[in-house]
PDB file of C-alpha atoms in Angstrom:
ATOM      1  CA  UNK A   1    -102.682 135.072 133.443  1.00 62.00           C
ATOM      2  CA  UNK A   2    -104.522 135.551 136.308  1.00 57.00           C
ATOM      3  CA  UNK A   3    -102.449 139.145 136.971  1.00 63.00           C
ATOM      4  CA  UNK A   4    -103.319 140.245 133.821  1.00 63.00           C
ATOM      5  CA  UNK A   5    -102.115 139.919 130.037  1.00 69.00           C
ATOM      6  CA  UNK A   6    -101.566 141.909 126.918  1.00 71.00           C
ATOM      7  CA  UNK A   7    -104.741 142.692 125.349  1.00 72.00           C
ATOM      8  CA  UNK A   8    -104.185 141.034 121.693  1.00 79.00           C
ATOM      9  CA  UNK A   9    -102.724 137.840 123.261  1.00 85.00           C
ATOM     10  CA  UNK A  10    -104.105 134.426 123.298  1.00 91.00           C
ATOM     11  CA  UNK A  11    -103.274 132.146 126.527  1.00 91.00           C
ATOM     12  CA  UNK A  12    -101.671 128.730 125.526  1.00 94.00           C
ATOM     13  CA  UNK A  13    -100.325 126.966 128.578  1.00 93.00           C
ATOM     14  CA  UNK A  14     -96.681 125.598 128.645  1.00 93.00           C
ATOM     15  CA  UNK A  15     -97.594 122.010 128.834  1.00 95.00           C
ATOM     16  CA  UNK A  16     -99.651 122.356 125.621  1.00 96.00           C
ATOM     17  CA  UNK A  17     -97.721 124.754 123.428  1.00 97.00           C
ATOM     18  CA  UNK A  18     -95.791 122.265 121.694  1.00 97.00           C
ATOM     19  CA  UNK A  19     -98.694 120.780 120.577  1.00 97.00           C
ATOM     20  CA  UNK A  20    -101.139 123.525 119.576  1.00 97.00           C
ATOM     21  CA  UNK A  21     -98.553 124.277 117.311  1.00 96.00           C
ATOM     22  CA  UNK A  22     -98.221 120.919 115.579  1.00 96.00           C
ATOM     23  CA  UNK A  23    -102.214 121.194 114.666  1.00 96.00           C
ATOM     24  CA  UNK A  24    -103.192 121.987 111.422  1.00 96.00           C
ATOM     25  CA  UNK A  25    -104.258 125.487 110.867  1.00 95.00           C
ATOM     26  CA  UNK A  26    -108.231 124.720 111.074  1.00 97.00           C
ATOM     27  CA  UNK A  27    -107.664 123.118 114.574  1.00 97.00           C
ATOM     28  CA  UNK A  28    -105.276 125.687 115.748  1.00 96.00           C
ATOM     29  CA  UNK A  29    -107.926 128.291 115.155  1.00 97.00           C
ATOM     30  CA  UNK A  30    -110.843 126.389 116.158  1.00 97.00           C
ATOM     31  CA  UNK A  31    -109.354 125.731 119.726  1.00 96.00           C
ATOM     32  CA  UNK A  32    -107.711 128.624 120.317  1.00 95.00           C
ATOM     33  CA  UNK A  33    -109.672 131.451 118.038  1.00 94.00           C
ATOM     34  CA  UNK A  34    -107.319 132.916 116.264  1.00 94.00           C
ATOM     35  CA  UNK A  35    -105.292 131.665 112.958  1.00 95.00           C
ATOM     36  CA  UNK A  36    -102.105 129.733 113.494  1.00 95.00           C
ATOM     37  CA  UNK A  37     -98.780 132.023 112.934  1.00 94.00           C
ATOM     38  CA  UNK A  38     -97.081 131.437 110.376  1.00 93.00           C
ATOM     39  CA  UNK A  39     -93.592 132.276 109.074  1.00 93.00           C
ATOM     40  CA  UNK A  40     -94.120 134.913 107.301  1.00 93.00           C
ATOM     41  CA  UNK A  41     -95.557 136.646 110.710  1.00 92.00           C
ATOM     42  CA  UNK A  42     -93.598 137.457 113.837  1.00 94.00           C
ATOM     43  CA  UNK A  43     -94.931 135.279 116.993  1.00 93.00           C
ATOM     44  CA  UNK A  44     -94.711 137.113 120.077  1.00 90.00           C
ATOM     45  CA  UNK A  45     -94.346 134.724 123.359  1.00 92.00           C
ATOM     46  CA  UNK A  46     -94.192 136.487 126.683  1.00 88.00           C
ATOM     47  CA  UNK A  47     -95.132 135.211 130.467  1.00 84.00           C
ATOM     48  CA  UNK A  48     -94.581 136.678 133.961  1.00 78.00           C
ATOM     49  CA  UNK A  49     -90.938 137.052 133.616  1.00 77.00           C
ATOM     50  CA  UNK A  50     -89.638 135.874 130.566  1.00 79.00           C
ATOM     51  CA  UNK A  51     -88.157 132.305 131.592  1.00 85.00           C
ATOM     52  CA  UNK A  52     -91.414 130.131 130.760  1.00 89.00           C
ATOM     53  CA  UNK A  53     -92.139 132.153 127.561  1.00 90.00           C
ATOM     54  CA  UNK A  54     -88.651 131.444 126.378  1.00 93.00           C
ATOM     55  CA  UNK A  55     -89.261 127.247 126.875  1.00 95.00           C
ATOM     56  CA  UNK A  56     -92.239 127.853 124.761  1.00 95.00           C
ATOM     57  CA  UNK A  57     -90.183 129.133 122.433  1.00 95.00           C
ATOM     58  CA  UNK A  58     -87.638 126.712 122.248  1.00 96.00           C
ATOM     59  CA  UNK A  59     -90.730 124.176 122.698  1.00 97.00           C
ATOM     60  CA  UNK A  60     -92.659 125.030 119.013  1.00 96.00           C
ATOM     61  CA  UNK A  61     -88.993 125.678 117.494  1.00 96.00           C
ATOM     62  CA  UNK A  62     -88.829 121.669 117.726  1.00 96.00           C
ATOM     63  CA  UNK A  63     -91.990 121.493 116.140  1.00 95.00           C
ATOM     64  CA  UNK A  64     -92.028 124.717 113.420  1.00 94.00           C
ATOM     65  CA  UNK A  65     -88.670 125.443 112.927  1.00 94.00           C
ATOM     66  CA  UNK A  66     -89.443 128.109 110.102  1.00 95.00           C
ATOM     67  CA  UNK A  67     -91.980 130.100 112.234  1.00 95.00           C
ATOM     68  CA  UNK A  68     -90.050 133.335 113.352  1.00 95.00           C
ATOM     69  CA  UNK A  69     -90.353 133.480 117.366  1.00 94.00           C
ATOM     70  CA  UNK A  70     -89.628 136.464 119.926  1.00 91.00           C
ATOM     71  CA  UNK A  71     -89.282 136.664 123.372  1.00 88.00           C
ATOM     72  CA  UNK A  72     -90.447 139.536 124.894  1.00 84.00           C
ATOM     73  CA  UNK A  73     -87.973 141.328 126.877  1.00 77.00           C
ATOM     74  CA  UNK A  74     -89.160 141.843 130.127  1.00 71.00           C
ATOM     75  CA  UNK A  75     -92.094 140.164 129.773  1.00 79.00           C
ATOM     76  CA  UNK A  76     -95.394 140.769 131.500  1.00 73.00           C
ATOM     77  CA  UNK A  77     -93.548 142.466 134.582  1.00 74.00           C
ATOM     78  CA  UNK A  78     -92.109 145.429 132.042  1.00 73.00           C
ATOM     79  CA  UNK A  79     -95.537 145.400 129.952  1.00 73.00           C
ATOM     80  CA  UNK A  80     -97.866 145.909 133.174  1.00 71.00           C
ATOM     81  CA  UNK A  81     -94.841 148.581 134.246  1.00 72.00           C
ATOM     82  CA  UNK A  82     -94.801 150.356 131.285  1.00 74.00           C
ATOM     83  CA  UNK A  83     -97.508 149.987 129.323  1.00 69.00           C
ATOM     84  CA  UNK A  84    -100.343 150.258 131.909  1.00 57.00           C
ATOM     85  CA  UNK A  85     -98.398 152.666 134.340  1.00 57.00           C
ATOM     86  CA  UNK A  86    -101.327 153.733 137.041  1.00 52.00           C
ATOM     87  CA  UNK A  87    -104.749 152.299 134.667  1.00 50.00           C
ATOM     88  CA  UNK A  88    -106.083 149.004 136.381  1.00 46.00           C
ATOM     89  CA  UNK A  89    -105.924 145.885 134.471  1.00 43.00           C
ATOM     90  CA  UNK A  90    -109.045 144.883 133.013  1.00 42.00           C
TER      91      UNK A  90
END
């Protein structure tokens, strides 16, 4: 996080993820601003490299089996590559 992230994500550390996710939707949103995902919405998990992003993944499948999770390929590393090419990170 500190390097950067994607501009429409929300930060949910990998010792809590499995439990955000088991909160009801009013305390999902409450802590974390934004509404819970749910699975009739694609939920996009990405980290430096894609290794911790994918144990969050298989971290919330335990606890919302029905909520459609992707990793992203490349992960932070391709996004600040590609996506930001030469602009700074803000």
């Amino acid at each position: 996080v500190a390097s950067g992230r994607v501009p429409t994500a929300t930060n949910i550390p990998l010792g809590e993820v499995a439990a955000a996710f088991a909160l009801p939707p009013s305390e999902f949103k409450a802590k974390y601003g934004i509404d819970r995902p749910t699975p009739s919405e694609e939920t996009i998990f990405y980290c430096r490299s894609g290794k911790r992003s994918q144990d969050a993944i298989d971290r919330v499948e335990k606890v919302d089996p029905k909520l459609v999770t992707r990793n992203y390929r490349g992960s932070w590393l391709n996004y600040a590559e590609n996506a930001l090419g030469d602009k700074p990170l803000v």
